[in-house]
Short mmCIF file of C-alpha atoms in Angstrom, two decimals:
data_model
loop_
_atom_site.label_atom_id
_atom_site.label_comp_id
_atom_site.label_asym_id
_atom_site.label_seq_id
_atom_site.Cartn_x
_atom_site.Cartn_y
_atom_site.Cartn_z
CA UNK A 1 136.12 174.48 140.58
CA UNK A 2 134.61 174.11 137.08
CA UNK A 3 132.65 170.82 136.82
CA UNK A 4 134.15 168.29 134.53
CA UNK A 5 132.71 168.07 131.07
CA UNK A 6 130.95 164.76 130.00
CA UNK A 7 133.41 162.32 128.29
CA UNK A 8 132.59 162.17 124.74
CA UNK A 9 136.07 161.24 123.34
CA UNK A 10 137.12 158.11 121.46
CA UNK A 11 137.27 155.87 124.50
CA UNK A 12 133.54 156.27 125.17
CA UNK A 13 132.63 155.63 121.62
CA UNK A 14 134.68 152.34 121.65
CA UNK A 15 132.95 151.30 124.75
CA UNK A 16 129.41 151.88 123.21
CA UNK A 17 130.57 150.01 120.03
CA UNK A 18 131.61 146.87 122.16
CA UNK A 19 128.32 146.86 124.04
CA UNK A 20 126.30 147.26 120.92
CA UNK A 21 128.32 144.43 119.16
CA UNK A 22 127.88 142.20 122.24
CA UNK A 23 124.11 142.71 122.23
CA UNK A 24 123.89 141.88 118.51
CA UNK A 25 125.94 138.75 119.03
CA UNK A 26 123.74 137.68 121.95
CA UNK A 27 120.57 138.19 119.82
CA UNK A 28 121.89 136.24 116.97
CA UNK A 29 122.94 133.48 119.27
CA UNK A 30 119.63 133.36 120.97
CA UNK A 31 117.95 133.26 117.46
CA UNK A 32 120.14 130.37 116.59
CA UNK A 33 119.44 128.28 119.58
CA UNK A 34 115.75 128.96 119.58
CA UNK A 35 113.28 126.62 117.65
CA UNK A 36 111.88 128.04 114.47
CA UNK A 37 108.76 130.14 114.84
CA UNK A 38 105.82 128.36 116.18
CA UNK A 39 103.08 127.41 113.86
CA UNK A 40 102.30 125.21 111.00
CA UNK A 41 105.26 124.54 108.58
CA UNK A 42 108.46 126.46 108.37
CA UNK A 43 110.27 128.51 105.89
CA UNK A 44 113.43 130.39 105.61
CA UNK A 45 114.77 133.32 103.54
CA UNK A 46 116.09 130.78 101.10
CA UNK A 47 112.54 130.29 99.83
CA UNK A 48 112.43 126.67 101.25
CA UNK A 49 109.12 125.58 102.78
CA UNK A 50 108.19 122.59 104.94
CA UNK A 51 104.56 121.64 105.07
CA UNK A 52 103.26 119.43 107.81
CA UNK A 53 100.50 116.86 106.86
CA UNK A 54 98.65 115.03 109.61
CA UNK A 55 96.77 111.83 109.22
CA UNK A 56 95.16 108.95 111.40
CA UNK A 57 96.43 106.42 108.87
CA UNK A 58 99.49 105.12 110.75
CA UNK A 59 99.36 101.88 108.57
CA UNK A 60 99.80 103.86 105.51
CA UNK A 61 102.79 106.06 106.62
CA UNK A 62 105.26 104.38 104.37
CA UNK A 63 103.15 104.70 101.40
CA UNK A 64 102.42 108.40 102.11
CA UNK A 65 105.98 109.17 102.39
CA UNK A 66 106.67 107.67 99.04
CA UNK A 67 103.88 109.69 97.60
CA UNK A 68 105.07 112.94 99.05
CA UNK A 69 108.61 112.21 98.00
CA UNK A 70 107.28 112.29 94.36
CA UNK A 71 105.67 115.66 95.10
CA UNK A 72 108.87 117.10 96.68
CA UNK A 73 110.77 116.02 93.34
CA UNK A 74 108.32 117.82 91.22
CA UNK A 75 108.33 120.86 93.58
CA UNK A 76 111.81 121.87 94.43
CA UNK A 77 111.95 123.86 97.68
CA UNK A 78 108.99 122.18 99.22
CA UNK A 79 109.40 119.47 101.90
CA UNK A 80 106.42 117.58 103.19
CA UNK A 81 106.62 116.24 106.75
CA UNK A 82 104.10 113.56 107.08
CA UNK A 83 102.90 112.61 110.72
CA UNK A 84 100.42 109.86 111.59
CA UNK A 85 98.51 109.62 114.77
CA UNK A 86 96.61 106.71 116.55
CA UNK A 87 93.16 106.65 114.82
CA UNK A 88 91.11 106.46 118.07
CA UNK A 89 92.95 109.67 119.57
CA UNK A 90 93.13 111.67 116.17
CA UNK A 91 89.98 113.62 116.40
CA UNK A 92 90.98 115.18 119.78
CA UNK A 93 94.70 115.61 118.70
CA UNK A 94 93.52 117.47 115.53
CA UNK A 95 91.08 119.71 117.18
CA UNK A 96 93.93 120.88 119.68
CA UNK A 97 96.37 121.26 116.73
CA UNK A 98 94.07 123.33 114.65
CA UNK A 99 93.19 125.61 117.50
CA UNK A 100 96.81 126.30 118.33
CA UNK A 101 99.82 127.47 116.69
CA UNK A 102 101.65 124.04 116.27
CA UNK A 103 98.93 122.19 114.10
CA UNK A 104 99.37 120.90 110.43
CA UNK A 105 99.41 123.02 107.21
CA UNK A 106 97.47 120.21 105.66
CA UNK A 107 95.17 117.93 108.08
CA UNK A 108 93.45 114.69 107.03
CA UNK A 109 89.89 115.33 107.81
CA UNK A 110 86.66 113.38 108.44
CA UNK A 111 83.81 113.68 105.85
CA UNK A 112 80.06 114.52 105.58
CA UNK A 113 78.62 115.05 109.23
CA UNK A 114 81.85 114.47 110.95
CA UNK A 115 83.43 117.29 109.05
CA UNK A 116 81.09 119.95 110.28
CA UNK A 117 82.57 120.60 113.58
CA UNK A 118 85.83 121.27 112.08
CA UNK A 119 84.21 123.69 109.56
CA UNK A 120 82.17 125.32 112.35
CA UNK A 121 85.29 126.07 114.32
CA UNK A 122 86.70 128.10 111.32
CA UNK A 123 89.84 125.90 111.26
CA UNK A 124 89.82 125.28 107.60
CA UNK A 125 90.17 127.62 104.55
CA UNK A 126 87.47 127.47 101.87
CA UNK A 127 88.83 125.91 98.66
CA UNK A 128 86.22 127.06 96.23
CA UNK A 129 87.91 128.63 93.06
CA UNK A 130 91.15 126.98 94.21
CA UNK A 131 90.48 123.26 93.47
CA UNK A 132 88.23 121.97 90.75
CA UNK A 133 85.91 119.01 91.48
CA UNK A 134 84.08 119.32 88.32
CA UNK A 135 83.06 115.90 86.95
CA UNK A 136 83.54 114.13 90.34
CA UNK A 137 80.79 111.86 91.69
CA UNK A 138 78.25 114.03 93.48
CA UNK A 139 78.07 111.80 96.52
CA UNK A 140 81.90 112.02 97.02
CA UNK A 141 81.97 115.87 96.48
CA UNK A 142 79.10 116.22 99.14
CA UNK A 143 81.62 114.61 101.61
CA UNK A 144 83.91 117.76 101.30
CA UNK A 145 81.29 120.51 101.77
CA UNK A 146 80.00 122.52 104.77
CA UNK A 147 76.31 121.69 105.23
CA UNK A 148 75.40 125.39 106.24
CA UNK A 149 77.37 127.44 103.57
CA UNK A 150 77.77 124.77 100.87
CA UNK A 151 81.53 125.83 100.54
CA UNK A 152 84.12 123.19 99.65
CA UNK A 153 86.61 122.78 102.51
CA UNK A 154 88.63 119.54 101.50
CA UNK A 155 89.65 117.21 98.48
CA UNK A 156 88.24 113.83 98.79
CA UNK A 157 90.94 111.16 99.13
CA UNK A 158 89.15 107.89 98.55
CA UNK A 159 85.87 106.08 97.64
CA UNK A 160 85.15 103.45 100.19
CA UNK A 161 82.78 100.67 98.93
CA UNK A 162 81.09 97.93 100.85
CA UNK A 163 80.30 94.31 99.24
CA UNK A 164 80.49 90.74 100.15
CA UNK A 165 83.92 88.99 100.15
CA UNK A 166 84.08 85.37 99.55
CA UNK A 167 86.62 82.60 99.84
CA UNK A 168 86.76 81.30 96.11
CA UNK A 169 88.61 77.91 97.28
CA UNK A 170 85.60 76.98 99.76
CA UNK A 171 83.11 77.95 97.04
CA UNK A 172 84.94 75.76 94.45
CA UNK A 173 85.17 72.90 97.13
CA UNK A 174 81.41 72.98 97.65
CA UNK A 175 80.59 73.41 94.06
CA UNK A 176 79.48 76.97 94.30
CA UNK A 177 79.79 80.07 92.36
CA UNK A 178 79.22 83.77 93.22
CA UNK A 179 75.41 84.07 93.24
CA UNK A 180 73.43 86.11 90.74
CA UNK A 181 70.05 85.55 92.32
CA UNK A 182 68.71 85.61 95.79
CA UNK A 183 67.71 81.84 95.47
CA UNK A 184 71.35 81.04 94.53
CA UNK A 185 72.55 83.15 97.49
CA UNK A 186 70.33 81.25 99.89
CA UNK A 187 71.05 77.91 98.46
CA UNK A 188 74.89 78.74 98.87
CA UNK A 189 74.50 79.61 102.51
CA UNK A 190 72.46 76.33 103.20
CA UNK A 191 75.13 74.20 101.40
CA UNK A 192 78.13 75.78 103.35
CA UNK A 193 76.20 75.46 106.65
CA UNK A 194 75.60 71.72 105.99
CA UNK A 195 79.28 71.37 105.30
CA UNK A 196 80.22 72.83 108.64
CA UNK A 197 81.38 76.07 107.43
CA UNK A 198 80.13 79.27 108.79
CA UNK A 199 78.56 80.89 105.70
CA UNK A 200 78.95 84.71 106.66
CA UNK A 201 81.50 86.03 109.15
CA UNK A 202 79.84 89.00 111.06
CA UNK A 203 81.32 90.59 114.22
CA UNK A 204 78.18 92.06 115.68
CA UNK A 205 79.93 92.78 119.18
CA UNK A 206 81.19 96.00 117.35
CA UNK A 207 77.86 97.82 116.64
CA UNK A 208 79.49 100.16 113.89
CA UNK A 209 79.79 97.16 111.48
CA UNK A 210 76.18 96.34 111.51
CA UNK A 211 74.81 99.21 109.33
CA UNK A 212 77.68 97.89 106.76
CA UNK A 213 76.23 94.42 107.12
CA UNK A 214 72.56 95.74 106.29
CA UNK A 215 73.94 97.77 103.21
CA UNK A 216 75.75 94.67 101.90
CA UNK A 217 72.90 92.22 102.60
CA UNK A 218 69.64 94.27 101.93
CA UNK A 219 70.21 97.57 100.15
CA UNK A 220 68.16 96.56 96.95
CA UNK A 221 65.32 95.67 99.52
CA UNK A 222 64.84 99.26 100.53
CA UNK A 223 65.50 100.70 97.22
CA UNK A 224 69.15 102.03 97.43
CA UNK A 225 69.83 105.17 95.67
CA UNK A 226 66.00 105.91 94.95
CA UNK A 227 65.24 105.74 98.53
CA UNK A 228 67.74 108.11 99.44
CA UNK A 229 66.05 110.95 97.46
CA UNK A 230 62.64 109.95 98.95
CA UNK A 231 63.80 109.92 102.55
CA UNK A 232 65.70 113.14 102.19
CA UNK A 233 62.78 114.78 100.65
CA UNK A 234 60.34 113.58 103.28
CA UNK A 235 58.17 111.41 100.99
CA UNK A 236 59.40 108.33 102.98
CA UNK A 237 60.73 107.62 106.41
CA UNK A 238 62.63 104.90 108.11
CA UNK A 239 59.27 103.38 109.03
CA UNK A 240 58.62 102.57 105.35
CA UNK A 241 57.73 99.05 104.76
CA UNK A 242 60.54 98.51 102.27
CA UNK A 243 63.10 99.79 104.76
CA UNK A 244 61.43 97.64 107.73
CA UNK A 245 61.54 94.65 105.21
CA UNK A 246 65.27 95.30 104.54
CA UNK A 247 66.01 95.13 108.17
CA UNK A 248 64.12 91.77 108.52
CA UNK A 249 66.47 90.37 105.91
CA UNK A 250 69.37 90.77 108.32
CA UNK A 251 67.51 88.91 111.09
CA UNK A 252 66.43 86.19 108.62
CA UNK A 253 70.09 85.64 107.76
CA UNK A 254 71.20 85.47 111.22
CA UNK A 255 71.25 81.58 111.13
CA UNK A 256 74.15 81.79 108.75
CA UNK A 257 76.15 84.07 111.03
CA UNK A 258 78.63 82.82 113.83
CA UNK A 259 76.89 81.48 116.92
CA UNK A 260 76.29 84.08 119.57
CA UNK A 261 77.21 86.78 116.87
CA UNK A 262 76.74 89.65 119.29
CA UNK A 263 79.70 88.40 121.25
CA UNK A 264 81.91 88.17 118.06
CA UNK A 265 84.26 91.13 117.45
CA UNK A 266 85.03 92.45 114.11
CA UNK A 267 88.58 91.22 114.31
CA UNK A 268 87.14 87.82 115.26
CA UNK A 269 84.97 87.82 112.12
CA UNK A 270 88.04 88.77 110.02
CA UNK A 271 90.08 85.81 111.63
CA UNK A 272 87.09 83.22 110.83
CA UNK A 273 87.42 84.23 107.27
CA UNK A 274 91.18 84.21 107.11
CA UNK A 275 91.37 80.94 108.82
CA UNK A 276 88.91 79.47 106.17
CA UNK A 277 86.22 78.81 108.78
CA UNK A 278 83.77 81.17 107.15
CA UNK A 279 83.33 81.48 103.44
CA UNK A 280 81.93 84.88 103.15
CA UNK A 281 82.30 88.28 105.01
CA UNK A 282 80.61 91.71 104.48
CA UNK A 283 83.08 94.30 104.52
CA UNK A 284 84.51 97.48 103.05
CA UNK A 285 87.18 98.05 100.29
CA UNK A 286 89.41 99.25 103.07
CA UNK A 287 89.41 95.54 104.53
CA UNK A 288 90.98 94.19 101.56
CA UNK A 289 94.59 94.71 102.39
CA UNK A 290 93.95 93.32 105.96
CA UNK A 291 92.21 90.27 104.58
CA UNK A 292 95.07 89.39 102.12
CA UNK A 293 97.72 89.99 104.67
CA UNK A 294 96.15 87.76 107.09
CA UNK A 295 96.29 84.91 104.74
CA UNK A 296 97.89 85.35 101.37
CA UNK A 297 96.91 81.62 100.31
CA UNK A 298 93.28 82.50 100.28
CA UNK A 299 91.91 83.34 96.83
CA UNK A 300 89.41 86.16 97.48
CA UNK A 301 86.61 87.24 95.38
CA UNK A 302 83.92 89.87 95.72
CA UNK A 303 80.16 89.94 94.65
CA UNK A 304 77.07 92.12 95.00
CA UNK A 305 74.30 90.44 96.84
CA UNK A 306 71.31 89.90 94.68
CA UNK A 307 68.07 91.59 95.45
CA UNK A 308 66.01 89.86 98.14
CA UNK A 309 62.36 89.05 97.00
CA UNK A 310 59.98 91.90 97.43
CA UNK A 311 62.50 94.56 96.41
CA UNK A 312 61.07 97.77 94.86
CA UNK A 313 60.58 97.58 91.09
CA UNK A 314 63.76 98.33 89.31
CA UNK A 315 66.05 97.74 92.30
CA UNK A 316 69.03 95.78 91.50
CA UNK A 317 72.22 94.52 93.07
CA UNK A 318 74.32 97.50 94.25
CA UNK A 319 77.55 98.52 95.84
CA UNK A 320 77.23 101.26 98.55
CA UNK A 321 79.91 103.83 98.94
CA UNK A 322 81.07 106.97 100.32
CA UNK A 323 84.13 109.21 100.41
CA UNK A 324 86.67 109.06 103.21
CA UNK A 325 89.99 110.55 104.42
CA UNK A 326 89.82 114.01 102.78
CA UNK A 327 92.61 116.53 102.95
CA UNK A 328 92.16 120.28 103.83
CA UNK A 329 94.21 123.40 104.49
CA UNK A 330 94.52 124.77 108.00
CA UNK A 331 93.41 128.51 108.54
CA UNK A 332 96.39 128.87 110.66
CA UNK A 333 98.88 127.71 108.08
CA UNK A 334 102.03 129.85 107.81
CA UNK A 335 102.18 128.80 104.10
CA UNK A 336 98.44 128.73 102.69
CA UNK A 337 99.58 129.14 99.15
CA UNK A 338 101.97 126.23 99.22
CA UNK A 339 99.59 124.14 101.30
CA UNK A 340 96.60 124.97 98.84
CA UNK A 341 98.92 123.90 95.87
CA UNK A 342 99.74 120.52 97.61
CA UNK A 343 95.98 120.01 98.32
CA UNK A 344 95.27 121.04 94.55
CA UNK A 345 97.80 118.33 93.46
CA UNK A 346 95.63 115.90 95.22
CA UNK A 347 92.90 116.34 92.73
CA UNK A 348 95.35 115.05 89.86
CA UNK A 349 95.38 111.57 88.34
CA UNK A 350 99.03 111.32 89.34
CA UNK A 351 98.30 111.45 92.95
CA UNK A 352 95.03 109.40 92.46
CA UNK A 353 96.98 106.53 90.77
CA UNK A 354 99.48 106.23 93.55
CA UNK A 355 96.70 106.26 96.22
CA UNK A 356 95.19 103.21 94.60
CA UNK A 357 98.54 101.51 93.92
CA UNK A 358 100.55 102.35 97.02
CA UNK A 359 97.64 102.83 99.73
CA UNK A 360 95.50 100.21 98.22
CA UNK A 361 92.38 102.54 98.33
CA UNK A 362 90.00 103.44 95.51
CA UNK A 363 90.92 106.85 94.48
CA UNK A 364 88.19 109.54 94.53
CA UNK A 365 89.88 111.06 91.37
CA UNK A 366 87.66 110.33 88.41
CA UNK A 367 89.41 108.07 85.59
CA UNK A 368 91.88 106.45 87.82
CA UNK A 369 91.97 102.74 87.34
CA UNK A 370 93.11 100.43 90.18
CA UNK A 371 95.88 98.08 89.20
CA UNK A 372 94.69 95.51 91.83
CA UNK A 373 91.97 93.45 89.96
CA UNK A 374 89.76 93.38 93.19
CA UNK A 375 90.07 97.05 93.64
CA UNK A 376 89.13 97.55 90.02
CA UNK A 377 86.10 95.25 90.48
CA UNK A 378 84.83 97.13 93.42
CA UNK A 379 85.47 100.41 91.92
CA UNK A 380 83.56 99.51 88.65
CA UNK A 381 80.67 98.05 90.66
CA UNK A 382 80.28 101.40 92.41
CA UNK A 383 80.66 103.30 89.09
CA UNK A 384 78.14 101.19 87.35
CA UNK A 385 75.50 100.24 89.99
CA UNK A 386 76.55 102.35 93.06
CA UNK A 387 74.43 103.73 95.72
CA UNK A 388 75.18 106.01 98.80
CA UNK A 389 76.02 104.40 102.16
CA UNK A 390 72.84 106.43 103.28
CA UNK A 391 73.25 106.52 107.12
CA UNK A 392 76.90 107.67 106.68
CA UNK A 393 76.36 110.15 103.87
CA UNK A 394 73.22 111.84 105.04
CA UNK A 395 72.45 110.86 108.55
CA UNK A 396 75.55 111.83 110.56
CA UNK A 397 74.87 115.52 110.63
CA UNK A 398 73.24 115.59 114.01
CA UNK A 399 73.14 113.58 117.30
CA UNK A 400 72.36 110.92 117.58
CA UNK A 401 73.72 109.81 114.26
CA UNK A 402 71.97 107.49 112.09
CA UNK A 403 74.75 104.79 112.25
CA UNK A 404 75.02 104.94 115.97
CA UNK A 405 71.34 104.28 116.58
CA UNK A 406 70.99 101.75 113.81
CA UNK A 407 74.18 99.78 114.97
CA UNK A 408 72.87 99.46 118.56
CA UNK A 409 69.38 98.64 117.36
CA UNK A 410 70.55 96.00 114.96
CA UNK A 411 72.45 94.23 117.92
CA UNK A 412 69.07 94.00 119.59
CA UNK A 413 67.51 92.43 116.48
CA UNK A 414 70.14 89.78 116.43
CA UNK A 415 69.72 89.15 120.19
CA UNK A 416 66.10 88.60 119.65
CA UNK A 417 64.92 91.52 121.87
CA UNK A 418 63.60 93.72 119.08
CA UNK A 419 61.99 92.98 115.75
CA UNK A 420 62.36 94.89 112.45
CA UNK A 421 59.66 97.24 113.02
CA UNK A 422 60.91 98.34 116.46
CA UNK A 423 64.43 98.62 115.02
CA UNK A 424 63.12 100.93 112.14
CA UNK A 425 60.95 103.03 114.44
CA UNK A 426 63.92 103.58 116.87
CA UNK A 427 65.97 104.75 113.86
CA UNK A 428 63.32 106.94 112.59
CA UNK A 429 62.55 108.71 115.88
CA UNK A 430 66.36 109.03 116.69
CA UNK A 431 67.27 110.96 113.56
CA UNK A 432 64.05 113.04 113.57
CA UNK A 433 65.50 114.77 116.82
CA UNK A 434 67.58 116.76 114.33
CA UNK A 435 66.88 115.81 110.77
CA UNK A 436 64.63 118.02 108.68
CA UNK A 437 63.46 116.97 105.29
CA UNK A 438 64.36 119.21 102.20
CA UNK A 439 60.81 119.49 100.94
#
């Protein structure tokens, strides 16, 4: 019997067609039910793009969403998905996100020394030639650069400043005005203490606050900006007599701080001030919103503490500052061009004005004027007589960091277990394990 020929007629073609259509339908169904491709951002064939932005500023979420809504309106087809995480957990969350495929397109990143591990991991795109920071404050621009290669990896968001806040009502009640000389400053402290008011609220239990307290009370005593150049070049060190004398200033003023100050937390110090039990509090521009919200009835003022006796020739009252909260572009972004365009927009005055008006921060963008009078005063003080918050801007590039060593040593100063010379020597030897002068 002749073997049967293969079936190639119409019925077999129909069966193949049905199977092919079924397979195609299944693939389309799976695609429709699956999440969009993993990775930062998303985009479709319709040209629309979603950019994810991560931040540690949970408290600013509403303000950021308002700001990014303005960007979306000016950039049809782009949606900004803002996500905020708990600040104490953010560094770990960000490192994991940037190393994987589900991280942000535009991460908020740390500055200066704390930026370097992110740069070293090659998680960020260099922005040189893509964003223009010409004319920006050099201290602010330095916060965005890689220490090794000198490339720009982020756009600075805000200038933070530190100064003395004071309760104008308590000052008026005691016949006081913001002091312009050291003698007036000491006399004000004495008068407040005699009236049963804690003159200076300090939360020394949180050691990170103490380098800030030192900057506010004694920056002119060690020489401010001039000392920065000398210590970076190796001409001076932290055992220099002027630096030691500035540390002693903090110890000498301890009698005006809360009793058992090393047991007082930073939040406790803020409560003393907002409850009008303390007349002054050294703090950052980032504290303004917290203090105002805690007691809206307190009329707050700010001033620069005058130079203590013995300050170097030419040293004047100063406002120390640094850059913080920078934004970068992830090297793993699926939409690097759109993400870069968003970060580029963050260099504009429009963005800067919204930062100062809605987030209540001093914008890093030159020429932006805060509408809040206190923010404007702090910004003007930094612009006119500013100096770097030295241990943050230049001594966080290694371990142990300058702020960590100094904060803990200042606690011991306030406890009476170390004097200013010992504290300064400990700082100097700590940073010298990794710091190398430029000269």
